[in-house]
Amino acid sequence: MKKNFKLIMVGVIVLSALSMTACKGNKTESKAESKTESPVANTVESTAESASSEDLNGTYDGSVYINKVFNIKFDAKTVNMEMVSTEDLSDMQKKTHDDTLKMYAHDTANSSSVLFGLVNITSDLKAYIDGNIARINKDNEGTGDIKAESTTIKFLGKDAPCINAKLTANGVTQYHTQVFLESGKDVSVIVINAKDEKVIKDCLNAFTKAQ
């Protein structure tokens, strides 16, 4: 049963490594390349400049997390979860030496969780997603039946690139989903872990527009 932990924790692992680039290629892009339309969901009108660090952090109102940069609002109570306090979140950031994790909620049994964090991608999002899928498959190799794939879902009325993973081991099935969002130059990801596919859907539906 211990091996199943890898997929559950990959959300935290992914977020603690978000500051890493997707590939080691040329970091400079031509103007023509930079104008290529990104497949990431545009939840708000794109802007030329990156948002401020304070705005990217988002705000809390009890069990509700709001991020106006990406135009999302998540109420943990609607899916019977509790929000990790800002103090505990700060401790997690210090332990991982990374401040990209902005929101973390979980149920009382710690069997389901919802995370939100920033992604630092200097090249191609598809390569970043492919890299995450490869890591999920590698980290869970030999633990059971693992299936991880990229897809596109409707999120708040927009098409959003997504990773869906499913691991079955020792008679237990675990689900893992990552949904990528974009606002101007900034990219973020919602990560959901659960033992029930319906919980994944319910958590996605618990997100509404911030404005």
PDB file of C-alpha atoms in Angstrom:
ATOM      1  CA  MET A   1       0.000   0.000   0.000  1.00  0.00           C
ATOM      2  CA  LYS A   2       2.950   2.272   0.601  1.00  0.00           C
ATOM      3  CA  LYS A   3       3.818   2.265  -3.102  1.00  0.00           C
ATOM      4  CA  ASN A   4       0.477   3.887  -3.913  1.00  0.00           C
ATOM      5  CA  PHE A   5       1.702   7.017  -2.137  1.00  0.00           C
ATOM      6  CA  LYS A   6       3.788   8.051  -5.134  1.00  0.00           C
ATOM      7  CA  LEU A   7       0.799   8.996  -7.273  1.00  0.00           C
ATOM      8  CA  ILE A   8      -1.006  10.738  -4.417  1.00  0.00           C
ATOM      9  CA  MET A   9       2.060  12.813  -3.626  1.00  0.00           C
ATOM     10  CA  VAL A  10       3.003  13.548  -7.232  1.00  0.00           C
ATOM     11  CA  GLY A  11       0.841  16.671  -7.008  1.00  0.00           C
ATOM     12  CA  VAL A  12       3.089  18.044  -4.304  1.00  0.00           C
ATOM     13  CA  ILE A  13       6.174  16.795  -6.119  1.00  0.00           C
ATOM     14  CA  VAL A  14       5.050  18.456  -9.331  1.00  0.00           C
ATOM     15  CA  LEU A  15       4.380  21.751  -7.592  1.00  0.00           C
ATOM     16  CA  SER A  16       7.683  21.675  -5.730  1.00  0.00           C
ATOM     17  CA  ALA A  17       9.412  21.332  -9.093  1.00  0.00           C
ATOM     18  CA  LEU A  18       7.350  23.865 -11.028  1.00  0.00           C
ATOM     19  CA  SER A  19      10.172  26.377 -11.091  1.00  0.00           C
ATOM     20  CA  MET A  20      12.140  23.976 -13.303  1.00  0.00           C
ATOM     21  CA  THR A  21      11.832  24.473 -17.050  1.00  0.00           C
ATOM     22  CA  ALA A  22      10.195  21.883 -19.252  1.00  0.00           C
ATOM     23  CA  CYS A  23      13.273  21.255 -21.366  1.00  0.00           C
ATOM     24  CA  LYS A  24      16.896  22.290 -21.666  1.00  0.00           C
ATOM     25  CA  GLY A  25      16.550  23.802 -25.101  1.00  0.00           C
ATOM     26  CA  ASN A  26      17.279  27.325 -26.265  1.00  0.00           C
ATOM     27  CA  LYS A  27      15.745  29.748 -23.765  1.00  0.00           C
ATOM     28  CA  THR A  28      15.374  32.543 -26.299  1.00  0.00           C
ATOM     29  CA  GLU A  29      12.406  32.475 -28.632  1.00  0.00           C
ATOM     30  CA  SER A  30      11.961  34.347 -31.875  1.00  0.00           C
ATOM     31  CA  LYS A  31       9.155  36.882 -32.178  1.00  0.00           C
ATOM     32  CA  ALA A  32       7.392  34.598 -34.622  1.00  0.00           C
ATOM     33  CA  GLU A  33       7.498  31.678 -32.171  1.00  0.00           C
ATOM     34  CA  SER A  34       6.277  33.782 -29.299  1.00  0.00           C
ATOM     35  CA  LYS A  35       3.190  34.716 -31.279  1.00  0.00           C
ATOM     36  CA  THR A  36       2.133  31.066 -31.663  1.00  0.00           C
ATOM     37  CA  GLU A  37      -1.191  30.547 -29.907  1.00  0.00           C
ATOM     38  CA  SER A  38      -0.783  28.641 -26.658  1.00  0.00           C
ATOM     39  CA  PRO A  39      -3.058  25.645 -25.951  1.00  0.00           C
ATOM     40  CA  VAL A  40      -3.405  26.747 -22.323  1.00  0.00           C
ATOM     41  CA  ALA A  41      -6.848  27.913 -21.218  1.00  0.00           C
ATOM     42  CA  ASN A  42      -7.206  31.681 -21.241  1.00  0.00           C
ATOM     43  CA  THR A  43      -9.403  32.311 -18.206  1.00  0.00           C
ATOM     44  CA  VAL A  44      -8.905  36.069 -18.423  1.00  0.00           C
ATOM     45  CA  GLU A  45      -7.902  38.495 -21.118  1.00  0.00           C
ATOM     46  CA  SER A  46      -4.210  38.116 -21.906  1.00  0.00           C
ATOM     47  CA  THR A  47      -1.869  40.919 -20.993  1.00  0.00           C
ATOM     48  CA  ALA A  48       1.624  41.656 -22.259  1.00  0.00           C
ATOM     49  CA  GLU A  49       3.185  41.835 -18.812  1.00  0.00           C
ATOM     50  CA  SER A  50       3.428  39.279 -16.038  1.00  0.00           C
ATOM     51  CA  ALA A  51       1.246  39.924 -12.982  1.00  0.00           C
ATOM     52  CA  SER A  52       2.788  41.041  -9.706  1.00  0.00           C
ATOM     53  CA  SER A  53       3.896  38.430  -7.173  1.00  0.00           C
ATOM     54  CA  GLU A  54       1.283  39.643  -4.712  1.00  0.00           C
ATOM     55  CA  ASP A  55      -1.528  39.230  -7.236  1.00  0.00           C
ATOM     56  CA  LEU A  56      -0.257  35.785  -8.261  1.00  0.00           C
ATOM     57  CA  ASN A  57      -0.414  34.619  -4.648  1.00  0.00           C
ATOM     58  CA  GLY A  58      -4.192  35.013  -4.565  1.00  0.00           C
ATOM     59  CA  THR A  59      -6.230  35.634  -1.420  1.00  0.00           C
ATOM     60  CA  TYR A  60      -8.078  33.594   1.205  1.00  0.00           C
ATOM     61  CA  ASP A  61     -11.514  34.160   2.726  1.00  0.00           C
ATOM     62  CA  GLY A  62     -11.996  31.315   5.167  1.00  0.00           C
ATOM     63  CA  SER A  63     -12.388  28.120   3.126  1.00  0.00           C
ATOM     64  CA  VAL A  64     -12.398  30.075  -0.141  1.00  0.00           C
ATOM     65  CA  TYR A  65      -9.304  30.725  -2.275  1.00  0.00           C
ATOM     66  CA  ILE A  66      -9.478  33.458  -4.925  1.00  0.00           C
ATOM     67  CA  ASN A  67      -6.976  34.189  -7.661  1.00  0.00           C
ATOM     68  CA  LYS A  68      -8.062  37.100  -9.843  1.00  0.00           C
ATOM     69  CA  VAL A  69      -5.070  36.782 -12.163  1.00  0.00           C
ATOM     70  CA  PHE A  70      -6.351  33.408 -13.374  1.00  0.00           C
ATOM     71  CA  ASN A  71      -9.986  34.307 -12.633  1.00  0.00           C
ATOM     72  CA  ILE A  72     -10.652  31.313 -10.390  1.00  0.00           C
ATOM     73  CA  LYS A  73     -12.376  30.795  -7.044  1.00  0.00           C
ATOM     74  CA  PHE A  74     -12.346  27.541  -5.062  1.00  0.00           C
ATOM     75  CA  ASP A  75     -14.506  26.848  -2.004  1.00  0.00           C
ATOM     76  CA  ALA A  76     -13.089  23.826  -0.153  1.00  0.00           C
ATOM     77  CA  LYS A  77     -16.264  23.319   1.893  1.00  0.00           C
ATOM     78  CA  THR A  78     -18.355  22.572  -1.201  1.00  0.00           C
ATOM     79  CA  VAL A  79     -16.391  19.327  -1.627  1.00  0.00           C
ATOM     80  CA  ASN A  80     -16.069  18.590   2.098  1.00  0.00           C
ATOM     81  CA  MET A  81     -12.442  19.647   2.266  1.00  0.00           C
ATOM     82  CA  GLU A  82     -10.516  21.913   4.575  1.00  0.00           C
ATOM     83  CA  MET A  83      -8.090  24.580   3.440  1.00  0.00           C
ATOM     84  CA  VAL A  84      -4.516  24.405   4.671  1.00  0.00           C
ATOM     85  CA  SER A  85      -3.766  27.573   6.638  1.00  0.00           C
ATOM     86  CA  THR A  86      -1.457  30.202   5.219  1.00  0.00           C
ATOM     87  CA  GLU A  87       0.978  29.414   8.060  1.00  0.00           C
ATOM     88  CA  ASP A  88       1.094  25.701   7.190  1.00  0.00           C
ATOM     89  CA  LEU A  89       1.333  26.562   3.499  1.00  0.00           C
ATOM     90  CA  SER A  90       4.316  28.777   4.260  1.00  0.00           C
ATOM     91  CA  ASP A  91       5.947  25.887   6.142  1.00  0.00           C
ATOM     92  CA  MET A  92       5.409  23.617   3.125  1.00  0.00           C
ATOM     93  CA  GLN A  93       7.022  26.212   0.870  1.00  0.00           C
ATOM     94  CA  LYS A  94      10.028  26.411   3.167  1.00  0.00           C
ATOM     95  CA  LYS A  95      10.418  22.626   3.322  1.00  0.00           C
ATOM     96  CA  THR A  96      10.349  22.325  -0.470  1.00  0.00           C
ATOM     97  CA  HIS A  97      12.435  25.493  -0.923  1.00  0.00           C
ATOM     98  CA  ASP A  98       9.826  26.655  -3.405  1.00  0.00           C
ATOM     99  CA  ASP A  99       7.026  29.217  -3.206  1.00  0.00           C
ATOM    100  CA  THR A 100       5.086  28.176  -6.325  1.00  0.00           C
ATOM    101  CA  LEU A 101       2.451  26.327  -4.262  1.00  0.00           C
ATOM    102  CA  LYS A 102      -0.326  28.863  -3.582  1.00  0.00           C
ATOM    103  CA  MET A 103      -3.262  26.760  -2.351  1.00  0.00           C
ATOM    104  CA  TYR A 104      -3.703  23.315  -0.794  1.00  0.00           C
ATOM    105  CA  ALA A 105      -6.929  21.700   0.410  1.00  0.00           C
ATOM    106  CA  HIS A 106      -7.652  18.123   1.506  1.00  0.00           C
ATOM    107  CA  ASP A 107     -10.360  15.953   3.035  1.00  0.00           C
ATOM    108  CA  THR A 108     -10.243  14.800   6.661  1.00  0.00           C
ATOM    109  CA  ALA A 109      -8.877  11.372   5.686  1.00  0.00           C
ATOM    110  CA  ASN A 110      -6.179  12.912   3.471  1.00  0.00           C
ATOM    111  CA  SER A 111      -7.350  10.617   0.653  1.00  0.00           C
ATOM    112  CA  SER A 112      -8.230  13.527  -1.655  1.00  0.00           C
ATOM    113  CA  SER A 113      -6.518  16.852  -2.254  1.00  0.00           C
ATOM    114  CA  VAL A 114      -6.664  19.938  -4.440  1.00  0.00           C
ATOM    115  CA  LEU A 115      -3.556  22.028  -5.079  1.00  0.00           C
ATOM    116  CA  PHE A 116      -2.979  25.205  -7.067  1.00  0.00           C
ATOM    117  CA  GLY A 117       0.430  26.521  -8.057  1.00  0.00           C
ATOM    118  CA  LEU A 118       2.427  28.493 -10.587  1.00  0.00           C
ATOM    119  CA  VAL A 119       4.405  27.005 -13.457  1.00  0.00           C
ATOM    120  CA  ASN A 120       7.596  28.480 -14.876  1.00  0.00           C
ATOM    121  CA  ILE A 121       7.701  27.368 -18.506  1.00  0.00           C
ATOM    122  CA  THR A 122      10.304  28.947 -20.745  1.00  0.00           C
ATOM    123  CA  SER A 123       9.617  26.837 -23.805  1.00  0.00           C
ATOM    124  CA  ASP A 124       6.835  24.553 -24.984  1.00  0.00           C
ATOM    125  CA  LEU A 125       3.889  23.575 -22.755  1.00  0.00           C
ATOM    126  CA  LYS A 126       3.419  20.289 -24.601  1.00  0.00           C
ATOM    127  CA  ALA A 127       7.001  19.317 -23.771  1.00  0.00           C
ATOM    128  CA  TYR A 128       6.358  20.231 -20.132  1.00  0.00           C
ATOM    129  CA  ILE A 129       3.207  18.084 -20.052  1.00  0.00           C
ATOM    130  CA  ASP A 130       4.970  15.180 -21.768  1.00  0.00           C
ATOM    131  CA  GLY A 131       7.739  15.453 -19.178  1.00  0.00           C
ATOM    132  CA  ASN A 132       5.226  15.283 -16.316  1.00  0.00           C
ATOM    133  CA  ILE A 133       3.583  12.213 -17.849  1.00  0.00           C
ATOM    134  CA  ALA A 134       6.956  10.518 -18.219  1.00  0.00           C
ATOM    135  CA  ARG A 135       7.733  11.278 -14.572  1.00  0.00           C
ATOM    136  CA  ILE A 136       4.386   9.897 -13.358  1.00  0.00           C
ATOM    137  CA  ASN A 137       4.969   6.684 -15.317  1.00  0.00           C
ATOM    138  CA  LYS A 138       8.549   6.352 -14.093  1.00  0.00           C
ATOM    139  CA  ASP A 139       7.802   7.113 -10.422  1.00  0.00           C
ATOM    140  CA  ASN A 140       5.004   4.535 -10.359  1.00  0.00           C
ATOM    141  CA  GLU A 141       6.740   1.882 -12.467  1.00  0.00           C
ATOM    142  CA  GLY A 142       6.286  -1.577 -10.980  1.00  0.00           C
ATOM    143  CA  THR A 143       3.601  -0.521  -8.478  1.00  0.00           C
ATOM    144  CA  GLY A 144       0.630  -1.721 -10.543  1.00  0.00           C
ATOM    145  CA  ASP A 145      -1.321  -0.734 -13.639  1.00  0.00           C
ATOM    146  CA  ILE A 146      -0.539   2.896 -14.473  1.00  0.00           C
ATOM    147  CA  LYS A 147      -2.078   4.976 -17.238  1.00  0.00           C
ATOM    148  CA  ALA A 148      -1.206   8.645 -17.729  1.00  0.00           C
ATOM    149  CA  GLU A 149      -2.230  10.668 -20.760  1.00  0.00           C
ATOM    150  CA  SER A 150      -2.668  14.236 -21.959  1.00  0.00           C
ATOM    151  CA  THR A 151      -6.065  15.490 -23.017  1.00  0.00           C
ATOM    152  CA  THR A 152      -8.152  18.656 -23.250  1.00  0.00           C
ATOM    153  CA  ILE A 153     -11.120  19.430 -21.006  1.00  0.00           C
ATOM    154  CA  LYS A 154     -13.665  22.209 -20.700  1.00  0.00           C
ATOM    155  CA  PHE A 155     -12.817  24.311 -17.658  1.00  0.00           C
ATOM    156  CA  LEU A 156     -14.908  27.383 -16.844  1.00  0.00           C
ATOM    157  CA  GLY A 157     -16.091  27.459 -20.437  1.00  0.00           C
ATOM    158  CA  LYS A 158     -12.617  27.259 -21.997  1.00  0.00           C
ATOM    159  CA  ASP A 159     -10.515  24.448 -23.455  1.00  0.00           C
ATOM    160  CA  ALA A 160      -7.719  23.579 -21.031  1.00  0.00           C
ATOM    161  CA  PRO A 161      -4.817  21.153 -21.535  1.00  0.00           C
ATOM    162  CA  CYS A 162      -4.926  18.442 -18.915  1.00  0.00           C
ATOM    163  CA  ILE A 163      -3.103  15.370 -17.619  1.00  0.00           C
ATOM    164  CA  ASN A 164      -5.169  12.441 -16.378  1.00  0.00           C
ATOM    165  CA  ALA A 165      -3.502   9.542 -14.574  1.00  0.00           C
ATOM    166  CA  LYS A 166      -4.936   6.353 -13.079  1.00  0.00           C
ATOM    167  CA  LEU A 167      -3.058   3.850 -10.920  1.00  0.00           C
ATOM    168  CA  THR A 168      -4.468   0.542  -9.726  1.00  0.00           C
ATOM    169  CA  ALA A 169      -2.391  -1.368  -7.178  1.00  0.00           C
ATOM    170  CA  ASN A 170      -3.240  -3.789  -4.372  1.00  0.00           C
ATOM    171  CA  GLY A 171      -6.911  -3.531  -5.238  1.00  0.00           C
ATOM    172  CA  VAL A 172      -6.961   0.253  -4.837  1.00  0.00           C
ATOM    173  CA  THR A 173      -7.385   2.750  -7.698  1.00  0.00           C
ATOM    174  CA  GLN A 174      -6.093   6.295  -7.437  1.00  0.00           C
ATOM    175  CA  TYR A 175      -6.780   9.180  -9.830  1.00  0.00           C
ATOM    176  CA  HIS A 176      -4.604  12.205 -10.546  1.00  0.00           C
ATOM    177  CA  THR A 177      -5.470  15.239 -12.698  1.00  0.00           C
ATOM    178  CA  GLN A 178      -3.547  18.368 -13.665  1.00  0.00           C
ATOM    179  CA  VAL A 179      -5.277  21.283 -15.430  1.00  0.00           C
ATOM    180  CA  PHE A 180      -3.174  24.100 -16.898  1.00  0.00           C
ATOM    181  CA  LEU A 181      -4.336  27.737 -17.071  1.00  0.00           C
ATOM    182  CA  GLU A 182      -2.816  30.868 -18.571  1.00  0.00           C
ATOM    183  CA  SER A 183      -3.084  34.594 -17.953  1.00  0.00           C
ATOM    184  CA  GLY A 184      -0.791  36.663 -20.136  1.00  0.00           C
ATOM    185  CA  LYS A 185       2.754  35.414 -19.557  1.00  0.00           C
ATOM    186  CA  ASP A 186       1.784  33.542 -16.374  1.00  0.00           C
ATOM    187  CA  VAL A 187       0.903  29.835 -16.291  1.00  0.00           C
ATOM    188  CA  SER A 188      -0.619  27.900 -13.404  1.00  0.00           C
ATOM    189  CA  VAL A 189      -1.794  24.367 -12.694  1.00  0.00           C
ATOM    190  CA  ILE A 190      -4.599  22.829 -10.657  1.00  0.00           C
ATOM    191  CA  VAL A 191      -3.653  19.406  -9.282  1.00  0.00           C
ATOM    192  CA  ILE A 192      -6.293  17.015  -7.920  1.00  0.00           C
ATOM    193  CA  ASN A 193      -5.684  13.621  -6.278  1.00  0.00           C
ATOM    194  CA  ALA A 194      -8.480  11.230  -5.269  1.00  0.00           C
ATOM    195  CA  LYS A 195      -9.470   7.575  -4.946  1.00  0.00           C
ATOM    196  CA  ASP A 196     -12.780   8.216  -6.703  1.00  0.00           C
ATOM    197  CA  GLU A 197     -13.086   9.594 -10.226  1.00  0.00           C
ATOM    198  CA  LYS A 198     -16.298  11.383  -9.217  1.00  0.00           C
ATOM    199  CA  VAL A 199     -14.345  13.347  -6.582  1.00  0.00           C
ATOM    200  CA  ILE A 200     -12.052  14.618  -9.341  1.00  0.00           C
ATOM    201  CA  LYS A 201     -15.067  15.883 -11.298  1.00  0.00           C
ATOM    202  CA  ASP A 202     -16.681  17.378  -8.198  1.00  0.00           C
ATOM    203  CA  CYS A 203     -13.468  19.246  -7.327  1.00  0.00           C
ATOM    204  CA  LEU A 204     -13.183  20.639 -10.851  1.00  0.00           C
ATOM    205  CA  ASN A 205     -16.824  21.740 -10.682  1.00  0.00           C
ATOM    206  CA  ALA A 206     -16.113  23.440  -7.340  1.00  0.00           C
ATOM    207  CA  PHE A 207     -14.045  26.030  -9.230  1.00  0.00           C
ATOM    208  CA  THR A 208     -15.943  29.109 -10.359  1.00  0.00           C
ATOM    209  CA  LYS A 209     -14.886  32.385 -11.927  1.00  0.00           C
ATOM    210  CA  ALA A 210     -13.518  34.959  -9.509  1.00  0.00           C
ATOM    211  CA  GLN A 211     -15.129  37.815 -11.417  1.00  0.00           C
TER     212      GLN A 211
END
